[in-house]
Every structure is written in structure tokens, then in C-alpha cells.
Amino acid sequence: MEIPRHWRLNQQRYGLVGEVCPHCEAKIFPPRDICPHCGGEAKTTYAFNGRGEVFSFTTIYEAPTGFDETAPYTVALVKLEEGPLVTAQLTDLGETRPEIGMPVEMVTRKLRSDGDERGMLIYGYKFRPVMR
Amino acid sequence: MPDTLLKPSRPVGIVGYGSYVPRYRLPAKEVARVWVGGRASGLPIKEKAVAGLDEDVVTMSLEAVRNALKRAGIDPAEIRAVWIGSESHPYAVKPTSTIVAEAIGAAPNVQAADMEFACKAGTEAMVMAMGLVGSGMARYAVAAGLDTAQGKPGDALEYTAAAGGAAFVIGPAEESLATINASYSYVTDTPDFWRREYQRYPEHGNRFTGEPAYFKHSTAAGKTMMEALGTKPSDYTWAIFHQPNAKFPQRAASLLGFTPEQIRPGLLSPVIGNTYAGAAILGLTATLDVAQPGDRILMVSFGSGAGSDAFDITVTDKLPERRDKALKTQDYIARRTEIDYAMYARLRGKIAMK
Ligand SMILES: [Zn+2]
């Protein structure tokens, strides 16, 4: 059981909430309280707009435990409009074939359940092809 | 006779609205192919919307509420209630509404609860939100209704039980894109449809779902509200009824004296199915997507068990500037990937894995 960890991660995971550096304006995700660009303290919360593009991707056929219910699925490195790179699943691809540079937008989806069908449901961000 | 309208003392309305329909579509003829040898006469709809593997009422509510917030343009910290109606909440115990409230930034200074009343749980939440805002207890309240409904494999309901829904930010009338002038609820103990605890699929009283349930409650609610308000069908530009299939809402409209043109923008069941708690209110969002300032809208929901909520709504001049701030209901309907019954069985968890 990892309930406290899930609870702390809620904001960051549901809403793509990170930080903005008060010294150099860099947008930071995931939040780490220290700016990776200038080394200054950065604790100001910043909500990303959720838009970005696929930087690279790979399709997983042999999924790790907990993710096997949704296999096969595609994991991408997404470059957010504000700068940071995040790793996340792509979803709602339908007949769309993912490609580098494809514009995507953040959605909150079910990532897995913690353990069996009695466990907690874990929700978090994924990206889908932009709808407009 | 006492005043039976539900009408707050402080005028209220819809500050923002949002919808969500998942992308997968199961044609009704696919269900007929598997269960009745393809006999395709009298199918209740063309196709229904089906949720993806990673979707449920929590994720769908979040997208609908986020769309409503985009249109409302308010600070989520000013929301004092998040109420979500559904018969398919992912947890038996643990509210959908707390997850949504936290994700949109409304927690912790907020009321949160899940509503339940079959297909009218969403409008139940709307009336409660009208009360909270109309009494002055809150400036804003979020009311939503969404479902990922399941029918027993091969049952008549499997053709239509669909996924989707809508959400509203209810607030003061002067900030609203549409004012809610009044509502009226008509409820009786009618055993037309039910699902016992721990049962996966619902039971229904077959023929009992039409006349004594759907039509009686929908028409009584619409008629009583219009009588109390002194309005007639021709006073309304648009009308929306609960839509368990394509025929019922068209017949309810005609019984009350509404024309096919009045219900056209809000009649979505032929192409997305019955989204249960989402059905009437999704029709309202699709109607708001095309309505003009001054248009008057009548909406009547229906929930088995049974009851109907009727609403009298007037569009204000704030609608045109807000409606393009989020995806429209028809944008979601146009996004469409057809699936066969086998993929449907996987998406809906109908394949036993152990
Ligand atoms: Zn910095």
C-alpha cells in the first residue's frame, strides 16, 4: 500500500502542476523546488496549459504489472509548450499513428489500479492528439 | 394550490457549461449481429458512444468540468460545491466528487457529494446547486451528470447504454450565459428499472418503462411547469428531453406540443446512445452551442424509479463570447472510431481474465 505517496502527488499528477522560477522565469516539471537552469530556489506553483508535441515515442507490448490491462500502449516523451519534457502515455489514438512533432494535449485518465480490483484507482495525466 | 415551482429567491443561472463524449462508437447493428443473427429492423439508435479502457466517470467528469470552467472563467477556489450525478461511479465507497474537486483546484473549502437517481442524477445536482447559489450560501457550485452505463449482454439495453455527460458552473444570474428562471420536479415510486447492490447489470420492467414511467413523468413535469409559469410550447425556441433511444424524446415532445425543429439540436441519442445521467444535459450543451441571446429553452430529464426535473432557461448576451472557449458537444461527436463487438467486450470489461 502506498496511499500517502499517492496523496502527495495528487496535484502534480491530476493537473500537470509544477513550478515557475522567480529568478529566470523557467517553468519546472516535475516540481523540485530548485531551478535546474539557474540553481535558484523555485517554489512558486505553476499550472501548465497541457499542450505540447511528441518528442519521441515507443509502443509497449509487454507491459509491467499493473499496466497489462491496457497493453499495447504508446509511451511518449512530450515537449510541453512551456519547455519541460515529460514522459506519459498517449491515449485516444484511434486510427491515428503517433509521429514525432504531433501536437498533443493533456487529459486526466485512469493509469492503473493499485493491486487487484480491491485496490485504489490511480489517475494521472496522459496526452491525446489535439482536438482543435 | 401551493406554488410547486423550485425557484430560488436570488436569481441564478449557468455561468459555464462543458461536455464530454468518448471517441469509440458501437453500431447497433453490431449488437444485432452478435445476439439476434443480424436482424436489423427496428434498431433503437444508429450507434452508441463507448468509453476507452482508461476512462470512467471520474475522468469523464473532469474533462466536462474543465470545459465548463474554461467557459466560466472563474477562480476554482470560489466554488463551494462539486456534485456529480451518476449510476456508474467507479467506487462503491469514495466519492467521485472529491477527486474532481481536488483536480480542478476547488478543494479543500468545498462541499462534495455524489448524486444518485438513475438518469436524472445530473439534473438533481443542478437543482441542488441552484438552491445553494440562490440562497446566497455560495457564489458558485458545480453540478455534473455522467455515466458509463452497462446493459446485460444481449439485453435490449445493450443497444443503447452509452457513455458521456455534461457539467455546469451554476452562479449568480448577472454573471450567467443563461439564466435558470425556474425548475419543477415530479417524482413517484415507480418500479420501471433498478439494479440491486453488488449486481453488475440492471433489471427492467420491459413494457413498464414506456407509458407509466418515461412518458407519464416527462410530460407531467413539462406540463406542470409550463402551467405554473404561464408559458406554452411556442414560447420556447428549443426543447430537450431525456433520450433513452431515438423515439421516446420525439414522442414526448409531440405529446407536449413541441415541434421536431425545437428538439433538433438537443436530440443526440441516435448517434451517441443513452448516456443516462448525461443524456438530457448533453442535449442542453449541444443546444447552448447553437442558441442565441434571448432564446428560451425547456429541458426535462427523466430518471427511473421514477421522476423528472423540468427547467425553464433563457440565454443571455454572454453566451456568444463564451461558447468558443471550450470544445463543443458536436466536436466530440464528430471524433469517432467505430469498434466491433469484440473490442467493445474488451473495453467494457466483459471478458473474464481469471
Ligand atoms: Zn531559474
GROMACS .gro file of C-alpha atoms and ligand atoms in nm:
model
  487
    1MET     CA    1   0.000   0.000   0.000
    2GLU     CA    2   0.133   0.339  -0.098
    3ILE     CA    3  -0.157   0.565  -0.002
    4PRO     CA    4   0.039   0.863   0.143
    5ARG     CA    5   0.261   0.887  -0.165
    6HIS     CA    6  -0.038   0.892  -0.398
    7TRP     CA    7  -0.198   1.166  -0.193
    8ARG     CA    8   0.109   1.394  -0.206
    9LEU     CA    9   0.136   1.351  -0.580
   10ASN     CA   10  -0.231   1.433  -0.648
   11GLN     CA   11  -0.196   1.795  -0.761
   12GLN     CA   12   0.111   1.733  -0.974
   13ARG     CA   13  -0.042   1.426  -1.132
   14TYR     CA   14  -0.403   1.532  -1.194
   15GLY     CA   15  -0.337   1.876  -1.325
   16LEU     CA   16   0.023   1.895  -1.454
   17VAL     CA   17   0.107   2.139  -1.175
   18GLY     CA   18   0.475   2.233  -1.149
   19GLU     CA   19   0.673   2.542  -1.057
   20VAL     CA   20   0.798   2.865  -1.212
   21CYS     CA   21   1.139   3.008  -1.120
   22PRO     CA   22   1.108   3.361  -0.977
   23HIS     CA   23   1.466   3.439  -1.088
   24CYS     CA   24   1.479   3.327  -1.453
   25GLU     CA   25   1.109   3.252  -1.533
   26ALA     CA   26   1.187   2.890  -1.627
   27LYS     CA   27   0.888   2.656  -1.595
   28ILE     CA   28   0.970   2.344  -1.400
   29PHE     CA   29   0.812   1.997  -1.413
   30PRO     CA   30   0.808   1.783  -1.211
   31PRO     CA   31   0.837   2.029  -0.921
   32ARG     CA   32   1.175   2.008  -0.742
   33ASP     CA   33   1.194   2.346  -0.558
   34ILE     CA   34   1.535   2.424  -0.717
   35CYS     CA   35   1.555   2.571  -1.067
   36PRO     CA   36   1.752   2.337  -1.298
   37HIS     CA   37   1.850   2.637  -1.514
   38CYS     CA   38   1.986   2.894  -1.267
   39GLY     CA   39   2.008   2.695  -0.943
   40GLY     CA   40   1.787   2.942  -0.755
   41GLU     CA   41   1.509   2.847  -0.517
   42ALA     CA   42   1.181   2.797  -0.708
   43LYS     CA   43   0.871   2.720  -0.505
   44THR     CA   44   0.601   2.916  -0.690
   45THR     CA   45   0.327   2.683  -0.817
   46TYR     CA   46   0.259   2.692  -1.190
   47ALA     CA   47  -0.021   2.512  -1.378
   48PHE     CA   48   0.090   2.406  -1.726
   49ASN     CA   49  -0.155   2.465  -2.011
   50GLY     CA   50  -0.133   2.099  -2.111
   51ARG     CA   51  -0.033   2.148  -2.474
   52GLY     CA   52   0.284   2.016  -2.633
   53GLU     CA   53   0.420   1.792  -2.904
   54VAL     CA   54   0.555   1.440  -2.928
   55PHE     CA   55   0.936   1.448  -2.898
   56SER     CA   56   0.982   1.071  -2.923
   57PHE     CA   57   0.772   0.762  -2.856
   58THR     CA   58   0.769   0.384  -2.826
   59THR     CA   59   0.493   0.126  -2.815
   60ILE     CA   60   0.485  -0.117  -2.522
   61TYR     CA   61   0.356  -0.468  -2.596
   62GLU     CA   62   0.491  -0.646  -2.285
   63ALA     CA   63   0.362  -0.420  -2.009
   64PRO     CA   64   0.482  -0.418  -1.648
   65THR     CA   65   0.246  -0.550  -1.379
   66GLY     CA   66  -0.044  -0.314  -1.321
   67PHE     CA   67  -0.034  -0.174  -1.674
   68ASP     CA   68  -0.104  -0.500  -1.860
   69GLU     CA   69  -0.480  -0.434  -1.874
   70THR     CA   70  -0.428  -0.156  -2.129
   71ALA     CA   71  -0.142  -0.306  -2.337
   72PRO     CA   72  -0.043  -0.243  -2.607
   73TYR     CA   73   0.000   0.129  -2.544
   74THR     CA   74   0.232   0.406  -2.656
   75VAL     CA   75   0.459   0.598  -2.421
   76ALA     CA   76   0.592   0.934  -2.538
   77LEU     CA   77   0.834   1.199  -2.434
   78VAL     CA   78   0.622   1.513  -2.473
   79LYS     CA   79   0.777   1.859  -2.504
   80LEU     CA   80   0.539   2.097  -2.328
   81GLU     CA   81   0.478   2.442  -2.483
   82GLU     CA   82   0.638   2.598  -2.175
   83GLY     CA   83   0.959   2.398  -2.218
   84PRO     CA   84   0.986   2.090  -1.995
   85LEU     CA   85   0.987   1.733  -2.130
   86VAL     CA   86   0.751   1.486  -1.961
   87THR     CA   87   0.706   1.113  -2.007
   88ALA     CA   88   0.347   0.995  -2.039
   89GLN     CA   89   0.118   0.752  -2.218
   90LEU     CA   90  -0.060   0.860  -2.533
   91THR     CA   91  -0.431   0.781  -2.539
   92ASP     CA   92  -0.737   0.805  -2.768
   93LEU     CA   93  -0.519   0.747  -3.074
   94GLY     CA   94  -0.797   0.567  -3.262
   95GLU     CA   95  -0.659   0.517  -3.614
   96THR     CA   96  -0.404   0.798  -3.564
   97ARG     CA   97  -0.042   0.676  -3.588
   98PRO     CA   98   0.178   0.867  -3.346
   99GLU     CA   99   0.464   1.062  -3.500
  100ILE     CA  100   0.736   1.299  -3.386
  101GLY     CA  101   0.609   1.657  -3.379
  102MET     CA  102   0.244   1.551  -3.342
  103PRO     CA  103   0.056   1.816  -3.138
  104VAL     CA  104  -0.096   1.668  -2.823
  105GLU     CA  105  -0.297   1.788  -2.522
  106MET     CA  106  -0.312   1.669  -2.162
  107VAL     CA  107  -0.607   1.469  -2.032
  108THR     CA  108  -0.651   1.300  -1.694
  109ARG     CA  109  -0.707   0.927  -1.721
  110LYS     CA  110  -0.700   0.607  -1.518
  111LEU     CA  111  -0.336   0.491  -1.508
  112ARG     CA  112  -0.386   0.162  -1.323
  113SER     CA  113  -0.534   0.016  -1.009
  114ASP     CA  114  -0.312  -0.032  -0.708
  115GLY     CA  115  -0.303  -0.409  -0.676
  116ASP     CA  116  -0.614  -0.610  -0.770
  117GLU     CA  117  -0.975  -0.496  -0.821
  118ARG     CA  118  -0.994  -0.417  -0.450
  119GLY     CA  119  -0.716  -0.157  -0.468
  120MET     CA  120  -0.723   0.215  -0.515
  121LEU     CA  121  -0.762   0.358  -0.864
  122ILE     CA  122  -0.469   0.573  -0.973
  123TYR     CA  123  -0.549   0.868  -1.201
  124GLY     CA  124  -0.298   1.084  -1.381
  125TYR     CA  125  -0.207   1.274  -1.693
  126LYS     CA  126  -0.182   1.127  -2.040
  127PHE     CA  127  -0.177   1.302  -2.376
  128ARG     CA  128  -0.408   1.266  -2.676
  129PRO     CA  129  -0.393   1.414  -3.028
  130VAL     CA  130  -0.519   1.776  -3.003
  131MET     CA  131  -0.888   1.804  -3.084
  132ARG     CA  132  -0.859   2.155  -3.232
  133MET     CA  133  -5.288   2.513  -0.493
  134PRO     CA  134  -4.947   2.584  -0.335
  135ASP     CA  135  -4.662   2.708  -0.551
  136THR     CA  136  -4.489   2.391  -0.672
  137LEU     CA  137  -4.205   2.551  -0.864
  138LEU     CA  138  -3.848   2.522  -0.733
  139LYS     CA  139  -3.728   2.876  -0.773
  140PRO     CA  140  -3.451   3.046  -0.571
  141SER     CA  141  -3.512   3.388  -0.416
  142ARG     CA  142  -3.183   3.515  -0.564
  143PRO     CA  143  -3.176   3.472  -0.947
  144VAL     CA  144  -2.929   3.210  -1.069
  145GLY     CA  145  -2.802   3.072  -1.396
  146ILE     CA  146  -2.539   2.882  -1.590
  147VAL     CA  147  -2.204   3.065  -1.578
  148GLY     CA  148  -2.022   2.793  -1.774
  149TYR     CA  149  -2.108   2.460  -1.934
  150GLY     CA  150  -1.899   2.172  -2.067
  151SER     CA  151  -1.949   1.831  -2.216
  152TYR     CA  152  -1.766   1.508  -2.284
  153VAL     CA  153  -1.832   1.213  -2.516
  154PRO     CA  154  -1.569   0.938  -2.554
  155ARG     CA  155  -1.441   0.852  -2.902
  156TYR     CA  156  -1.545   0.490  -2.959
  157ARG     CA  157  -1.875   0.401  -3.132
  158LEU     CA  158  -2.054   0.067  -3.131
  159PRO     CA  159  -2.313   0.045  -3.412
  160ALA     CA  160  -2.646  -0.104  -3.302
  161LYS     CA  161  -2.625  -0.343  -3.598
  162GLU     CA  162  -2.309  -0.492  -3.438
  163VAL     CA  163  -2.511  -0.585  -3.127
  164ALA     CA  164  -2.782  -0.728  -3.354
  165ARG     CA  165  -2.520  -0.927  -3.548
  166VAL     CA  166  -2.398  -1.100  -3.233
  167TRP     CA  167  -2.727  -1.155  -3.048
  168VAL     CA  168  -3.014  -1.179  -3.299
  169GLY     CA  169  -2.845  -1.305  -3.615
  170GLY     CA  170  -2.819  -0.959  -3.765
  171ARG     CA  171  -3.193  -0.890  -3.771
  172ALA     CA  172  -3.166  -0.516  -3.812
  173SER     CA  173  -3.523  -0.391  -3.827
  174GLY     CA  174  -3.635  -0.154  -3.555
  175LEU     CA  175  -3.292  -0.079  -3.406
  176PRO     CA  176  -3.340   0.187  -3.135
  177ILE     CA  177  -3.044   0.404  -3.246
  178LYS     CA  178  -2.767   0.409  -3.509
  179GLU     CA  179  -2.472   0.378  -3.270
  180LYS     CA  180  -2.362   0.448  -2.915
  181ALA     CA  181  -2.057   0.611  -2.753
  182VAL     CA  182  -1.826   0.377  -2.561
  183ALA     CA  183  -1.555   0.481  -2.312
  184GLY     CA  184  -1.191   0.380  -2.363
  185LEU     CA  185  -1.000   0.142  -2.135
  186ASP     CA  186  -0.860   0.427  -1.927
  187GLU     CA  187  -1.186   0.618  -1.890
  188ASP     CA  188  -1.453   0.617  -1.620
  189VAL     CA  189  -1.693   0.863  -1.459
  190VAL     CA  190  -1.404   1.034  -1.276
  191THR     CA  191  -1.201   1.106  -1.590
  192MET     CA  192  -1.505   1.199  -1.798
  193SER     CA  193  -1.638   1.431  -1.524
  194LEU     CA  194  -1.301   1.601  -1.505
  195GLU     CA  195  -1.298   1.684  -1.875
  196ALA     CA  196  -1.659   1.809  -1.873
  197VAL     CA  197  -1.598   2.020  -1.560
  198ARG     CA  198  -1.274   2.161  -1.703
  199ASN     CA  199  -1.465   2.264  -2.017
  200ALA     CA  200  -1.731   2.431  -1.800
  201LEU     CA  201  -1.458   2.618  -1.609
  202LYS     CA  202  -1.296   2.737  -1.934
  203ARG     CA  203  -1.627   2.895  -2.035
  204ALA     CA  204  -1.700   3.031  -1.686
  205GLY     CA  205  -1.355   3.189  -1.648
  206ILE     CA  206  -1.380   3.186  -1.268
  207ASP     CA  207  -1.132   3.111  -0.990
  208PRO     CA  208  -1.194   2.747  -0.884
  209ALA     CA  209  -1.123   2.846  -0.523
  210GLU     CA  210  -1.461   3.028  -0.526
  211ILE     CA  211  -1.651   2.703  -0.590
  212ARG     CA  212  -1.832   2.584  -0.275
  213ALA     CA  213  -1.982   2.260  -0.405
  214VAL     CA  214  -1.894   1.985  -0.653
  215TRP     CA  215  -2.189   1.750  -0.705
  216ILE     CA  216  -2.171   1.467  -0.957
  217GLY     CA  217  -2.466   1.251  -1.056
  218SER     CA  218  -2.411   0.903  -1.197
  219GLU     CA  219  -2.513   0.540  -1.164
  220SER     CA  220  -2.161   0.427  -1.261
  221HIS     CA  221  -1.930   0.591  -1.007
  222PRO     CA  222  -1.603   0.390  -1.012
  223TYR     CA  223  -1.601   0.336  -0.635
  224ALA     CA  224  -1.887   0.192  -0.430
  225VAL     CA  225  -1.749   0.395  -0.137
  226LYS     CA  226  -1.531   0.702  -0.205
  227PRO     CA  227  -1.683   0.998  -0.384
  228THR     CA  228  -1.606   1.079  -0.747
  229SER     CA  229  -1.666   1.440  -0.648
  230THR     CA  230  -1.367   1.461  -0.409
  231ILE     CA  231  -1.128   1.355  -0.686
  232VAL     CA  232  -1.277   1.607  -0.927
  233ALA     CA  233  -1.280   1.886  -0.664
  234GLU     CA  234  -0.911   1.829  -0.589
  235ALA     CA  235  -0.807   1.805  -0.955
  236ILE     CA  236  -0.976   2.134  -1.053
  237GLY     CA  237  -0.835   2.322  -0.753
  238ALA     CA  238  -1.164   2.362  -0.566
  239ALA     CA  239  -1.054   2.158  -0.262
  240PRO     CA  240  -1.046   2.187   0.035
  241ASN     CA  241  -1.303   2.467   0.101
  242VAL     CA  242  -1.587   2.285  -0.072
  243GLN     CA  243  -1.892   2.058  -0.039
  244ALA     CA  244  -1.851   1.735  -0.236
  245ALA     CA  245  -2.105   1.458  -0.291
  246ASP     CA  246  -2.218   1.206  -0.549
  247MET     CA  247  -2.584   1.211  -0.653
  248GLU     CA  248  -2.781   0.905  -0.750
  249PHE     CA  249  -3.119   0.890  -0.926
  250ALA     CA  250  -3.076   0.674  -1.236
  251CYS     CA  251  -3.080   0.900  -1.544
  252LYS     CA  252  -3.178   1.220  -1.362
  253ALA     CA  253  -2.890   1.233  -1.113
  254GLY     CA  254  -2.731   1.517  -1.312
  255THR     CA  255  -3.035   1.744  -1.307
  256GLU     CA  256  -3.083   1.657  -0.938
  257ALA     CA  257  -2.734   1.805  -0.882
  258MET     CA  258  -2.832   2.113  -1.086
  259VAL     CA  259  -3.138   2.185  -0.869
  260MET     CA  260  -2.927   2.149  -0.554
  261ALA     CA  261  -2.668   2.388  -0.698
  262MET     CA  262  -2.947   2.637  -0.778
  263GLY     CA  263  -3.053   2.617  -0.414
  264LEU     CA  264  -2.702   2.670  -0.275
  265VAL     CA  265  -2.631   2.969  -0.501
  266GLY     CA  266  -2.987   3.103  -0.485
  267SER     CA  267  -2.979   3.113  -0.106
  268GLY     CA  268  -2.657   3.311  -0.105
  269MET     CA  269  -2.460   3.031   0.065
  270ALA     CA  270  -2.223   3.007  -0.231
  271ARG     CA  271  -2.125   3.217  -0.529
  272TYR     CA  272  -2.056   2.913  -0.747
  273ALA     CA  273  -2.144   2.543  -0.743
  274VAL     CA  274  -2.052   2.272  -0.994
  275ALA     CA  275  -2.321   2.023  -1.100
  276ALA     CA  276  -2.249   1.736  -1.337
  277GLY     CA  277  -2.408   1.419  -1.470
  278LEU     CA  278  -2.213   1.145  -1.650
  279ASP     CA  279  -2.234   0.771  -1.695
  280THR     CA  280  -2.058   0.471  -1.846
  281ALA     CA  281  -2.377   0.268  -1.849
  282GLN     CA  282  -2.383  -0.110  -1.892
  283GLY     CA  283  -2.662  -0.330  -2.027
  284LYS     CA  284  -2.672  -0.707  -1.981
  285PRO     CA  285  -2.514  -0.870  -2.288
  286GLY     CA  286  -2.787  -0.927  -2.547
  287ASP     CA  287  -3.046  -0.731  -2.350
  288ALA     CA  288  -3.243  -0.452  -2.520
  289LEU     CA  289  -3.047  -0.200  -2.312
  290GLU     CA  290  -2.715  -0.314  -2.458
  291TYR     CA  291  -2.800  -0.144  -2.787
  292THR     CA  292  -2.828   0.196  -2.621
  293ALA     CA  293  -2.640   0.206  -2.284
  294ALA     CA  294  -2.368   0.461  -2.361
  295ALA     CA  295  -2.101   0.686  -2.209
  296GLY     CA  296  -2.080   1.064  -2.181
  297GLY     CA  297  -2.221   1.362  -1.994
  298ALA     CA  298  -2.205   1.729  -1.910
  299ALA     CA  299  -2.118   1.973  -1.632
  300PHE     CA  300  -2.233   2.320  -1.531
  301VAL     CA  301  -2.096   2.601  -1.318
  302ILE     CA  302  -2.406   2.746  -1.152
  303GLY     CA  303  -2.373   3.104  -1.028
  304PRO     CA  304  -2.547   3.442  -0.996
  305ALA     CA  305  -2.782   3.528  -1.285
  306GLU     CA  306  -2.596   3.852  -1.362
  307GLU     CA  307  -2.280   3.651  -1.446
  308SER     CA  308  -2.464   3.382  -1.641
  309LEU     CA  309  -2.466   3.289  -2.008
  310ALA     CA  310  -2.817   3.152  -1.949
  311THR     CA  311  -3.048   3.221  -1.656
  312ILE     CA  312  -3.245   2.937  -1.498
  313ASN     CA  313  -3.581   3.101  -1.437
  314ALA     CA  314  -3.742   2.810  -1.253
  315SER     CA  315  -3.745   2.434  -1.217
  316TYR     CA  316  -4.006   2.179  -1.121
  317SER     CA  317  -3.969   1.815  -1.009
  318TYR     CA  318  -4.225   1.537  -1.043
  319VAL     CA  319  -4.141   1.216  -0.853
  320THR     CA  320  -4.330   0.893  -0.776
  321ASP     CA  321  -4.239   0.542  -0.658
  322THR     CA  322  -4.239   0.356  -0.992
  323PRO     CA  323  -4.051   0.026  -1.036
  324ASP     CA  324  -3.956   0.056  -1.404
  325PHE     CA  325  -3.581  -0.009  -1.379
  326TRP     CA  326  -3.344  -0.099  -1.096
  327ARG     CA  327  -3.012  -0.253  -1.002
  328ARG     CA  328  -2.952  -0.415  -0.663
  329GLU     CA  329  -2.627  -0.369  -0.470
  330TYR     CA  330  -2.341  -0.591  -0.599
  331GLN     CA  331  -2.529  -0.664  -0.922
  332ARG     CA  332  -2.343  -0.574  -1.236
  333TYR     CA  333  -2.635  -0.526  -1.472
  334PRO     CA  334  -2.974  -0.360  -1.421
  335GLU     CA  335  -3.319  -0.520  -1.442
  336HIS     CA  336  -3.613  -0.350  -1.606
  337GLY     CA  337  -3.987  -0.393  -1.628
  338ASN     CA  338  -3.987  -0.420  -2.011
  339ARG     CA  339  -4.311  -0.254  -2.129
  340PHE     CA  340  -4.333  -0.079  -1.795
  341THR     CA  341  -4.053   0.160  -1.896
  342GLY     CA  342  -4.270   0.349  -2.150
  343GLU     CA  343  -4.615   0.482  -2.059
  344PRO     CA  344  -4.628   0.469  -1.676
  345ALA     CA  345  -4.265   0.571  -1.633
  346TYR     CA  346  -4.093   0.777  -1.903
  347PHE     CA  347  -4.395   0.940  -2.071
  348LYS     CA  348  -4.602   0.999  -1.757
  349HIS     CA  349  -4.321   1.170  -1.566
  350SER     CA  350  -4.169   1.364  -1.857
  351THR     CA  351  -4.499   1.509  -1.975
  352ALA     CA  352  -4.630   1.580  -1.622
  353ALA     CA  353  -4.310   1.768  -1.534
  354GLY     CA  354  -4.309   1.971  -1.855
  355LYS     CA  355  -4.682   2.046  -1.846
  356THR     CA  356  -4.697   2.139  -1.476
  357MET     CA  357  -4.401   2.374  -1.505
  358MET     CA  358  -4.544   2.548  -1.811
  359GLU     CA  359  -4.882   2.588  -1.639
  360ALA     CA  360  -4.720   2.735  -1.329
  361LEU     CA  361  -4.514   2.976  -1.538
  362GLY     CA  362  -4.800   3.057  -1.776
  363THR     CA  363  -4.594   2.952  -2.079
  364LYS     CA  364  -4.676   2.741  -2.384
  365PRO     CA  365  -4.453   2.536  -2.619
  366SER     CA  366  -4.438   2.816  -2.877
  367ASP     CA  367  -4.273   3.043  -2.616
  368TYR     CA  368  -3.963   2.822  -2.630
  369THR     CA  369  -3.704   2.831  -2.906
  370TRP     CA  370  -3.562   2.491  -2.807
  371ALA     CA  371  -3.662   2.188  -2.600
  372ILE     CA  372  -3.467   1.889  -2.469
  373PHE     CA  373  -3.600   1.564  -2.324
  374HIS     CA  374  -3.429   1.262  -2.170
  375GLN     CA  375  -3.334   1.030  -2.456
  376PRO     CA  376  -3.315   0.655  -2.378
  377ASN     CA  377  -3.349   0.588  -2.753
  378ALA     CA  378  -3.436   0.792  -3.062
  379LYS     CA  379  -3.817   0.753  -3.044
  380PHE     CA  380  -3.910   0.837  -2.683
  381PRO     CA  381  -3.790   1.201  -2.678
  382GLN     CA  382  -3.958   1.269  -3.015
  383ARG     CA  383  -4.288   1.130  -2.886
  384ALA     CA  384  -4.263   1.317  -2.552
  385ALA     CA  385  -4.201   1.640  -2.744
  386SER     CA  386  -4.501   1.582  -2.967
  387LEU     CA  387  -4.728   1.487  -2.672
  388LEU     CA  388  -4.646   1.824  -2.512
  389GLY     CA  389  -4.686   2.019  -2.836
  390PHE     CA  390  -4.324   2.079  -2.936
  391THR     CA  391  -4.210   2.057  -3.299
  392PRO     CA  392  -3.927   1.841  -3.440
  393GLU     CA  393  -3.732   2.162  -3.514
  394GLN     CA  394  -3.742   2.267  -3.146
  395ILE     CA  395  -3.576   1.943  -3.029
  396ARG     CA  396  -3.335   1.905  -3.326
  397PRO     CA  397  -3.005   2.042  -3.178
  398GLY     CA  398  -3.052   1.860  -2.847
  399LEU     CA  399  -3.151   1.520  -2.986
  400LEU     CA  400  -2.824   1.324  -2.968
  401SER     CA  401  -2.934   0.969  -2.880
  402PRO     CA  402  -2.947   0.846  -3.244
  403VAL     CA  403  -2.569   0.894  -3.277
  404ILE     CA  404  -2.436   0.852  -2.921
  405GLY     CA  405  -2.698   0.639  -2.745
  406ASN     CA  406  -2.841   0.683  -2.397
  407THR     CA  407  -2.581   0.847  -2.174
  408TYR     CA  408  -2.810   0.808  -1.870
  409ALA     CA  409  -2.737   1.090  -1.620
  410GLY     CA  410  -2.568   1.272  -1.907
  411ALA     CA  411  -2.845   1.241  -2.165
  412ALA     CA  412  -3.075   1.543  -2.121
  413ILE     CA  413  -2.794   1.776  -2.009
  414LEU     CA  414  -2.568   1.678  -2.302
  415GLY     CA  415  -2.864   1.778  -2.519
  416LEU     CA  416  -2.869   2.112  -2.333
  417THR     CA  417  -2.497   2.172  -2.403
  418ALA     CA  418  -2.544   2.095  -2.774
  419THR     CA  419  -2.838   2.338  -2.778
  420LEU     CA  420  -2.638   2.611  -2.599
  421ASP     CA  421  -2.366   2.558  -2.862
  422VAL     CA  422  -2.607   2.695  -3.128
  423ALA     CA  423  -2.850   2.914  -2.928
  424GLN     CA  424  -2.873   3.294  -2.949
  425PRO     CA  425  -2.927   3.556  -2.677
  426GLY     CA  426  -3.296   3.573  -2.587
  427ASP     CA  427  -3.368   3.211  -2.683
  428ARG     CA  428  -3.583   3.032  -2.426
  429ILE     CA  429  -3.512   2.663  -2.356
  430LEU     CA  430  -3.722   2.396  -2.186
  431MET     CA  431  -3.537   2.089  -2.057
  432VAL     CA  432  -3.699   1.782  -1.900
  433SER     CA  433  -3.490   1.497  -1.761
  434PHE     CA  434  -3.617   1.155  -1.656
  435GLY     CA  435  -3.478   0.904  -1.408
  436SER     CA  436  -3.615   0.559  -1.345
  437GLY     CA  437  -3.757   0.489  -1.008
  438ALA     CA  438  -3.902   0.744  -1.113
  439GLY     CA  439  -3.901   1.118  -1.168
  440SER     CA  440  -3.846   1.414  -1.398
  441ASP     CA  441  -3.691   1.757  -1.346
  442ALA     CA  442  -3.808   2.038  -1.573
  443PHE     CA  443  -3.615   2.364  -1.629
  444ASP     CA  444  -3.704   2.698  -1.784
  445ILE     CA  445  -3.387   2.866  -1.919
  446THR     CA  446  -3.321   3.193  -2.103
  447VAL     CA  447  -2.998   3.258  -2.297
  448THR     CA  448  -2.824   3.590  -2.218
  449ASP     CA  449  -2.593   3.807  -2.429
  450LYS     CA  450  -2.290   3.649  -2.252
  451LEU     CA  451  -2.325   3.318  -2.438
  452PRO     CA  452  -2.165   3.412  -2.776
  453GLU     CA  453  -1.836   3.529  -2.621
  454ARG     CA  454  -1.803   3.218  -2.401
  455ARG     CA  455  -1.911   2.926  -2.613
  456ASP     CA  456  -1.592   2.909  -2.823
  457LYS     CA  457  -1.370   2.889  -2.514
  458ALA     CA  458  -1.403   2.509  -2.496
  459LEU     CA  459  -1.474   2.215  -2.726
  460LYS     CA  460  -1.836   2.190  -2.840
  461THR     CA  461  -2.052   1.883  -2.797
  462GLN     CA  462  -2.058   1.824  -3.174
  463ASP     CA  463  -1.674   1.835  -3.177
  464TYR     CA  464  -1.677   1.530  -2.950
  465ILE     CA  465  -1.949   1.358  -3.153
  466ALA     CA  466  -1.752   1.412  -3.476
  467ARG     CA  467  -1.445   1.245  -3.321
  468ARG     CA  468  -1.538   0.887  -3.393
  469THR     CA  469  -1.369   0.547  -3.408
  470GLU     CA  470  -1.600   0.257  -3.490
  471ILE     CA  471  -1.543  -0.066  -3.296
  472ASP     CA  472  -1.677  -0.419  -3.331
  473TYR     CA  473  -1.844  -0.625  -3.057
  474ALA     CA  474  -1.517  -0.799  -2.965
  475MET     CA  475  -1.335  -0.471  -2.898
  476TYR     CA  476  -1.645  -0.347  -2.714
  477ALA     CA  477  -1.635  -0.655  -2.491
  478ARG     CA  478  -1.272  -0.578  -2.405
  479LEU     CA  479  -1.328  -0.204  -2.345
  480ARG     CA  480  -1.624  -0.271  -2.117
  481GLY     CA  481  -1.453  -0.542  -1.913
  482LYS     CA  482  -1.687  -0.816  -2.035
  483ILE     CA  483  -1.402  -1.063  -2.096
  484ALA     CA  484  -1.320  -1.271  -1.787
  485MET     CA  485  -0.942  -1.263  -1.725
  486LYS     CA  486  -0.940  -1.507  -1.431
  487ZN      ZN  487   1.577   2.982  -1.260
   0.00000   0.00000   0.00000
